[in-house]
């Protein structure tokens, strides 16, 4: 029987994408929780180039980079497809996945900066929300995938959960629901799906974990 | 139904070159439209409203944006000739990983090599060469990354070869001295008509980079 192992960390949104994909397809897997400041030799062996989570190991063969992993999973286990079958629709979905992937840096940028640099992060964040609102969620869709979630919804998950936590840690509210009604609707819908709801890192735990780090960064800047 | 394929592009763009190669490999007739990036056409802004960037592939009036997505799309639609992605899912994942690596490392590091000087440039050069050596290992004993024939990673990476002379002149180093196997691979690719016709002359690219440096005030 094929063995599936997933290396992840308790708060990485990229690891959670893979968890959700495996659960949506009903694939059993062994989960290895990595302590990122102390990466295991096995992780470094399976991902020598980027040394990051998530890494999926299937039949002893490693696959790295969450978008690559998700496409692999979708091809090996076609039930509950995560990408459209039509090549054009698939190209559009992959466009939005790349868009979301390219915006992931905002979480760290907002968390690690203050002053002008942080204002820049806020501007970029709002621009991203505007694009989602005006271009990605048009047509009255419940999810990016239509009536069901797909890989695009999983890719934007950091907007639904992680950005709110960073807002709390930094003490600034950026996302105003009334300004982005479609995005807000999508967030509520996305987080009510049982597989998503039951598999999210605890917001309070994450805040408590991230706050000291934020204080240290600000202290070192004022020195 | 008559296929209408248009490519909005800019001649030195390595990303545009990827789609040119893919279309040529498949023998697809298309209309090439050169964009002036300082004065973007209404068509470009309409077809890529989110990024307003080239290349944009327009197939029967519908836009596909992002070069690697275009290559995959071309491979899927015109699947009966010159397959670029392997059929095996694990090999496909490996190909996607390395194309992603090219995007994450090569373009940015290469840019830093021509845009900076002094210590910053020295660091960029070192990291750039390290990245090239890493990719070079992936070729192994095969003629191409794709094996016996040109594949997805070859198409993703070979366009940057047209920029190598510019990187070398700006950074004062020889890529061939550091990565001889990589240059052998590049020359092999250049013997293919689809590649040779899609890449601009290296001197022309260098002249373009010199103009850019003047424009940005980089000495």
Coordinates of C-alpha atoms in Angstrom, one line a residue:
Chain A
X1 CA 0.0 0.0 0.0
X2 CA 1.3 3.5 -0.8
X3 CA 2.5 5.5 2.1
X4 CA 1.8 9.2 2.3
X5 CA 3.8 11.4 4.7
X6 CA 3.4 15.1 5.1
X7 CA 6.0 17.3 6.8
X8 CA 4.3 20.5 8.1
X9 CA 4.4 23.0 10.9
X10 CA 1.5 24.0 13.2
X11 CA 0.9 27.4 11.8
X12 CA 2.2 27.3 8.1
X13 CA -0.7 28.2 5.8
X14 CA 1.2 26.3 3.0
X15 CA 1.2 23.1 5.1
X16 CA -2.5 23.5 5.8
X17 CA -3.3 23.7 2.1
X18 CA -1.9 20.2 1.7
X19 CA -3.7 18.9 4.8
X20 CA -7.0 20.1 3.4
X21 CA -6.4 18.7 0.0
X22 CA -5.6 15.2 1.4
X23 CA -8.6 15.3 3.7
X24 CA -10.9 16.5 0.9
X25 CA -9.8 13.5 -1.2
X26 CA -10.0 11.1 1.8
X27 CA -6.3 10.2 1.6
X28 CA -4.8 8.8 4.8
X29 CA -1.4 10.2 5.7
X30 CA 1.1 10.4 8.4
X31 CA 1.8 13.9 9.7
X32 CA 5.2 14.9 10.9
X33 CA 5.1 18.2 12.8
X34 CA 8.3 20.1 12.3
X35 CA 9.8 22.5 14.8
X36 CA 11.0 25.1 12.3
X37 CA 13.9 26.5 14.3
X38 CA 15.1 22.9 14.6
X39 CA 14.4 21.2 11.3
X40 CA 14.7 17.4 11.3
X41 CA 17.5 15.7 9.3
X42 CA 14.7 13.9 7.4
X43 CA 13.1 17.2 6.2
X44 CA 16.5 18.5 5.1
X45 CA 17.2 15.3 3.2
X46 CA 13.8 15.5 1.4
X47 CA 14.0 19.3 0.7
X48 CA 17.7 20.1 0.5
X49 CA 17.1 23.1 -1.8
X50 CA 14.5 25.2 0.0
X51 CA 14.6 23.4 3.4
X52 CA 11.0 24.3 4.0
X53 CA 7.6 22.8 4.8
X54 CA 5.4 21.4 3.4
X55 CA 7.0 18.4 1.9
X56 CA 4.8 15.5 0.7
X57 CA 6.5 12.1 0.5
X58 CA 4.6 9.5 -1.5
X59 CA 6.1 6.0 -1.9
X60 CA 9.4 7.4 -0.6
X61 CA 9.6 10.1 -3.2
X62 CA 9.5 13.8 -2.0
X63 CA 7.5 16.6 -3.6
X64 CA 8.2 20.2 -2.5
X65 CA 6.4 23.5 -2.9
X66 CA 2.7 23.6 -2.0
X67 CA 1.3 24.4 -5.4
X68 CA 3.4 21.6 -7.0
X69 CA 2.3 19.2 -4.2
X70 CA -1.4 20.2 -4.7
X71 CA -1.3 19.6 -8.5
X72 CA 0.4 16.3 -7.9
X73 CA -2.2 15.2 -5.4
X74 CA -5.0 16.2 -7.8
X75 CA -3.4 14.1 -10.6
X76 CA -2.8 11.0 -8.5
X77 CA -6.1 11.0 -6.7
X78 CA -8.7 12.5 -9.1
X79 CA -11.7 12.2 -6.8
X80 CA -13.1 15.6 -5.6
X81 CA -11.1 17.4 -8.3
X82 CA -9.3 20.6 -7.1
X83 CA -8.8 22.1 -10.5
X84 CA -11.2 22.5 -13.5
X85 CA -11.0 19.9 -16.3
X86 CA -11.2 22.4 -19.1
X87 CA -7.7 23.7 -20.0
X88 CA -8.7 27.3 -20.2
X89 CA -10.6 27.3 -16.9
X90 CA -7.6 25.5 -15.4
X91 CA -5.2 28.2 -16.7
X92 CA -7.4 30.9 -15.1
X93 CA -7.4 28.9 -11.8
X94 CA -3.6 28.6 -11.9
X95 CA -3.3 32.3 -12.6
X96 CA -5.2 33.0 -9.3
X97 CA -3.2 30.4 -7.4
X98 CA 0.0 32.1 -8.5
X99 CA -1.4 35.5 -7.6
X100 CA -2.2 34.3 -4.1
X101 CA 1.2 32.6 -3.8
X102 CA 2.9 35.8 -4.8
X103 CA 1.1 37.8 -2.1
X104 CA 2.0 35.4 0.8
X105 CA 5.0 37.7 1.7
X106 CA 2.5 40.3 3.0
X107 CA 2.0 38.3 6.2
X108 CA 5.6 38.5 7.2
X109 CA 6.1 42.1 5.8
X110 CA 3.2 43.4 7.9
X111 CA 4.4 41.5 11.0
X112 CA 8.1 42.5 10.8
X113 CA 7.8 46.2 9.9
X114 CA 6.6 49.5 11.2
X115 CA 6.5 53.1 10.0
X116 CA 6.8 53.7 6.2
X117 CA 7.7 50.1 5.4
X118 CA 4.6 48.9 7.1
X119 CA 2.4 51.5 5.4
X120 CA 3.7 50.0 2.1
X121 CA 2.6 46.6 3.2
X122 CA -0.8 47.9 4.1
X123 CA -1.1 49.5 0.7
X124 CA -0.1 46.3 -1.1
X125 CA -2.5 44.3 1.1
X126 CA -5.5 46.6 0.2
X127 CA -4.5 46.4 -3.5
X128 CA -4.6 42.6 -3.2
X129 CA -8.1 42.8 -1.6
X130 CA -9.3 45.1 -4.3
X131 CA -8.1 42.7 -7.0
X132 CA -9.9 39.8 -5.3
X133 CA -13.1 41.9 -5.0
X134 CA -13.1 43.3 -8.5
X135 CA -11.6 40.5 -10.6
X136 CA -11.5 37.2 -8.8
X137 CA -14.8 36.9 -7.1
X138 CA -17.1 38.3 -9.8
X139 CA -20.2 36.5 -11.0
X140 CA -21.8 35.9 -7.6
X141 CA -19.7 32.8 -6.9
X142 CA -19.8 31.3 -3.4
X143 CA -16.2 30.1 -3.7
X144 CA -13.4 30.7 -6.2
X145 CA -14.2 27.1 -7.3
X146 CA -17.9 27.9 -7.9
X147 CA -20.3 26.0 -5.6
X148 CA -17.5 23.9 -4.1
X149 CA -14.0 25.0 -3.0
X150 CA -11.0 24.2 -5.1
X151 CA -7.3 24.8 -5.2
X152 CA -7.8 28.6 -5.6
X153 CA -9.8 28.8 -2.4
X154 CA -7.1 26.8 -0.6
X155 CA -4.4 29.2 -2.0
X156 CA -6.3 32.3 -0.7
X157 CA -6.8 30.7 2.8
X158 CA -4.1 33.0 4.3
X159 CA -6.5 35.9 3.6
X160 CA -9.3 34.1 5.5
X161 CA -7.5 33.3 8.6
X162 CA -3.8 34.2 8.9
X163 CA -4.0 37.9 8.0
X164 CA -6.6 38.4 10.7
X165 CA -4.2 36.9 13.2
X166 CA -1.4 39.2 12.1
X167 CA -3.7 42.2 12.3
X168 CA -4.4 41.2 15.9
X169 CA -0.7 40.8 16.7
X170 CA 0.2 44.2 15.2
X171 CA -2.8 45.9 16.6
X172 CA -4.1 47.4 13.3
X173 CA -7.3 46.6 11.5
X174 CA -6.8 46.6 7.7
X175 CA -9.6 44.4 6.4
X176 CA -12.9 46.3 6.7
X177 CA -15.7 43.8 5.8
X178 CA -18.1 46.5 4.4
X179 CA -15.4 47.7 2.0
X180 CA -14.9 44.2 0.5
X181 CA -18.3 42.5 0.7
X182 CA -17.5 39.7 -1.8
X183 CA -14.2 38.8 0.0
X184 CA -16.0 39.0 3.3
X185 CA -18.7 36.6 2.1
X186 CA -16.1 34.2 0.7
X187 CA -14.2 34.3 4.1
X188 CA -17.4 33.4 6.0
X189 CA -18.3 30.6 3.5
X190 CA -14.8 29.2 3.4
X191 CA -14.4 29.0 7.2
X192 CA -17.7 27.3 7.6
X193 CA -16.7 24.2 5.6
X194 CA -16.2 21.4 8.2
X195 CA -12.8 20.2 6.8
X196 CA -11.5 23.8 6.9
X197 CA -13.1 24.7 10.2
X198 CA -11.8 21.6 12.0
X199 CA -8.3 22.1 10.6
X200 CA -7.1 25.6 11.3
X201 CA -4.4 26.7 13.8
X202 CA -5.9 28.2 16.9
X203 CA -6.0 32.0 16.5
X204 CA -5.3 32.8 20.1
X205 CA -2.5 30.4 20.3
X206 CA -0.9 31.9 17.2
X207 CA -1.3 35.5 18.5
X208 CA 0.3 34.5 21.8
X209 CA 3.1 32.9 19.9
X210 CA 3.7 35.8 17.5
X211 CA 3.4 38.8 19.9
X212 CA 6.8 38.4 21.7
X213 CA 8.5 38.2 18.4
X214 CA 6.8 41.4 17.2
X215 CA 7.9 43.2 20.4
X216 CA 11.5 42.1 19.9
X217 CA 11.5 43.4 16.3
X218 CA 10.2 46.8 17.4
X219 CA 12.6 47.0 20.3
X220 CA 15.6 46.3 18.0
X221 CA 14.4 49.0 15.6
X222 CA 14.3 51.7 18.2
X223 CA 17.8 51.0 19.4
Chain B
X1 CA -13.0 26.2 -36.2
X2 CA -10.2 28.5 -37.2
X3 CA -7.8 29.0 -34.3
X4 CA -6.8 32.6 -33.6
X5 CA -3.6 32.9 -31.5
X6 CA -2.1 36.2 -30.5
X7 CA 1.0 36.8 -28.3
X8 CA 1.5 40.2 -26.7
X9 CA 5.2 40.3 -26.0
X10 CA 8.4 42.4 -25.6
X11 CA 11.4 41.2 -27.5
X12 CA 14.0 40.9 -24.7
X13 CA 11.5 39.3 -22.2
X14 CA 12.7 35.8 -21.2
X15 CA 9.1 35.1 -20.2
X16 CA 7.8 36.0 -23.6
X17 CA 10.5 33.8 -25.1
X18 CA 9.1 30.8 -23.3
X19 CA 5.7 31.1 -25.0
X20 CA 7.4 31.7 -28.4
X21 CA 9.3 28.5 -28.0
X22 CA 6.3 26.5 -26.9
X23 CA 4.2 27.8 -29.9
X24 CA 7.0 27.0 -32.3
X25 CA 7.6 23.5 -30.9
X26 CA 3.9 22.8 -31.6
X27 CA 4.0 24.4 -35.0
X28 CA 1.2 26.9 -34.2
X29 CA 0.7 29.9 -36.4
X30 CA 0.2 33.1 -34.3
X31 CA 0.3 36.8 -34.5
X32 CA 3.2 38.4 -32.6
X33 CA 2.4 41.9 -31.2
X34 CA 5.3 43.9 -29.9
X35 CA 4.4 46.0 -26.9
X36 CA 6.0 49.3 -25.9
X37 CA 6.1 48.9 -22.2
X38 CA 6.3 52.7 -21.6
X39 CA 3.1 53.0 -23.6
X40 CA 1.0 49.9 -23.1
X41 CA -1.7 49.1 -25.6
X42 CA -5.4 49.2 -24.7
X43 CA -5.5 45.5 -25.7
X44 CA -2.8 44.6 -23.2
X45 CA -4.5 46.5 -20.4
X46 CA -7.8 44.9 -21.3
X47 CA -6.4 41.3 -21.5
X48 CA -4.2 41.6 -18.3
X49 CA -5.9 44.1 -16.1
X50 CA -4.5 42.6 -12.9
X51 CA -0.8 42.8 -13.7
X52 CA -0.7 44.8 -17.0
X53 CA 2.3 42.7 -18.0
X54 CA 3.5 40.7 -21.0
X55 CA 3.5 38.1 -22.2
X56 CA -0.2 37.6 -22.7
X57 CA -1.4 34.7 -24.9
X58 CA -4.8 35.3 -26.5
X59 CA -6.5 32.2 -27.8
X60 CA -9.7 32.8 -29.7
X61 CA -10.1 36.1 -27.8
X62 CA -9.5 34.7 -24.4
X63 CA -6.4 35.7 -22.4
X64 CA -4.0 33.4 -20.6
X65 CA -1.5 35.3 -18.4
X66 CA 1.8 34.2 -16.8
X67 CA 4.4 32.5 -19.0
X68 CA 4.6 29.1 -17.3
X69 CA 0.8 28.9 -17.2
X70 CA 0.8 29.7 -21.0
X71 CA 3.4 26.9 -21.7
X72 CA 1.3 24.4 -19.8
X73 CA -1.9 25.6 -21.5
X74 CA -0.2 25.3 -25.0
X75 CA 1.0 21.8 -24.1
X76 CA -2.5 20.7 -23.0
X77 CA -4.5 22.3 -25.9
X78 CA -2.0 21.2 -28.7
X79 CA -1.2 17.9 -27.0
X80 CA -0.7 15.8 -30.1
X81 CA 2.7 17.2 -31.0
X82 CA 6.0 17.7 -29.1
X83 CA 4.8 17.1 -25.5
X84 CA 6.6 19.4 -23.1
X85 CA 5.4 18.1 -19.7
X86 CA 6.0 14.4 -18.9
X87 CA 3.0 12.2 -18.5
X88 CA 4.1 10.6 -15.3
X89 CA 2.8 12.7 -12.3
X90 CA 6.0 12.5 -10.3
X91 CA 8.1 13.5 -13.2
X92 CA 5.6 16.3 -13.9
X93 CA 5.9 17.5 -10.3
X94 CA 9.7 17.5 -10.6
X95 CA 9.5 19.5 -13.8
X96 CA 7.2 22.0 -12.1
X97 CA 9.5 22.3 -9.1
X98 CA 12.5 23.2 -11.3
X99 CA 10.6 25.7 -13.4
X100 CA 9.4 27.3 -10.2
X101 CA 13.1 27.4 -9.0
X102 CA 14.1 29.2 -12.2
X103 CA 11.3 31.7 -11.5
X104 CA 12.2 32.2 -7.9
X105 CA 16.0 32.4 -8.3
X106 CA 17.4 32.9 -11.8
X107 CA 15.5 36.1 -12.9
X108 CA 15.9 37.9 -9.6
X109 CA 19.5 37.0 -9.0
X110 CA 20.4 37.7 -12.6
X111 CA 18.7 41.1 -12.3
X112 CA 20.7 41.9 -9.2
X113 CA 23.9 41.1 -11.1
X114 CA 23.3 43.7 -13.8
X115 CA 21.6 46.3 -11.5
X116 CA 24.1 46.5 -8.7
X117 CA 27.8 47.1 -8.2
X118 CA 30.5 46.6 -5.6
X119 CA 29.8 44.3 -2.7
X120 CA 26.1 43.9 -3.5
X121 CA 27.0 42.7 -7.0
X122 CA 29.7 40.4 -5.7
X123 CA 27.1 38.7 -3.4
X124 CA 24.6 38.5 -6.3
X125 CA 27.1 36.9 -8.6
X126 CA 28.0 34.3 -6.0
X127 CA 24.4 33.4 -5.4
X128 CA 23.6 33.4 -9.1
X129 CA 26.4 31.0 -9.9
X130 CA 25.4 28.8 -7.0
X131 CA 21.9 28.6 -8.4
X132 CA 23.1 27.9 -11.9
X133 CA 25.3 25.0 -10.5
X134 CA 22.3 23.6 -8.7
X135 CA 20.2 23.5 -11.9
X136 CA 23.1 22.2 -13.9
X137 CA 23.2 19.1 -11.7
X138 CA 19.6 18.3 -12.8
X139 CA 20.6 17.8 -16.4
X140 CA 22.7 14.8 -15.4
X141 CA 23.6 12.7 -18.4
X142 CA 20.6 13.7 -20.4
X143 CA 20.7 15.9 -23.5
X144 CA 17.9 18.0 -22.1
X145 CA 16.2 18.5 -18.7
X146 CA 13.2 16.9 -20.4
X147 CA 15.3 13.8 -21.3
X148 CA 15.7 13.0 -25.0
X149 CA 13.7 15.9 -26.2
X150 CA 13.0 19.5 -25.1
X151 CA 10.7 19.7 -22.1
X152 CA 9.0 22.1 -19.7
X153 CA 12.2 23.0 -17.7
X154 CA 14.2 23.5 -20.9
X155 CA 11.6 25.9 -22.2
X156 CA 11.4 27.7 -18.8
X157 CA 15.1 28.2 -18.5
X158 CA 16.7 28.5 -22.0
X159 CA 15.4 32.1 -22.6
X160 CA 17.8 33.3 -19.9
X161 CA 20.7 32.1 -22.0
X162 CA 20.1 35.1 -24.3
X163 CA 20.9 37.2 -21.2
X164 CA 24.1 35.4 -20.2
X165 CA 26.4 37.7 -22.2
X166 CA 24.8 40.7 -20.6
X167 CA 25.2 39.2 -17.1
X168 CA 28.8 38.2 -17.8
X169 CA 29.8 41.7 -19.1
X170 CA 28.1 43.5 -16.3
X171 CA 29.4 41.2 -13.6
X172 CA 32.8 40.6 -15.2
X173 CA 32.7 36.8 -15.0
X174 CA 32.4 33.7 -17.3
X175 CA 29.4 31.5 -16.8
X176 CA 31.0 28.8 -19.1
X177 CA 34.0 28.6 -16.8
X178 CA 31.7 28.0 -13.8
X179 CA 29.1 25.8 -15.5
X180 CA 30.4 24.2 -18.7
X181 CA 27.7 21.5 -18.7
X182 CA 25.0 24.2 -18.6
X183 CA 26.5 26.0 -21.6
X184 CA 26.8 22.8 -23.5
X185 CA 23.1 22.2 -22.8
X186 CA 22.2 25.7 -23.9
X187 CA 24.1 25.4 -27.2
X188 CA 22.3 22.1 -27.8
X189 CA 19.0 23.9 -27.3
X190 CA 20.0 26.7 -29.7
X191 CA 20.4 24.1 -32.5
X192 CA 16.7 23.7 -32.4
X193 CA 14.8 26.0 -34.7
X194 CA 12.1 26.7 -32.2
X195 CA 14.7 28.0 -29.7
X196 CA 17.0 29.8 -32.2
X197 CA 14.1 31.7 -33.7
X198 CA 12.6 32.7 -30.3
X199 CA 15.7 34.1 -28.6
X200 CA 17.2 37.5 -29.5
X201 CA 20.9 38.0 -30.2
X202 CA 22.9 38.2 -27.0
X203 CA 24.7 41.4 -28.1
X204 CA 21.3 43.0 -28.7
X205 CA 20.2 42.1 -25.2
X206 CA 23.4 43.5 -23.8
X207 CA 22.9 46.8 -25.6
X208 CA 19.3 46.9 -24.2
X209 CA 20.7 46.3 -20.7
X210 CA 23.2 49.1 -21.1
X211 CA 20.3 51.4 -22.1
X212 CA 18.3 50.3 -19.0
X213 CA 21.3 51.0 -16.8
X214 CA 21.6 54.5 -18.2
X215 CA 17.9 55.0 -17.7
X216 CA 18.1 53.8 -14.0
X217 CA 21.3 55.8 -13.4
X218 CA 23.4 52.7 -12.7
X219 CA 27.0 53.0 -13.7

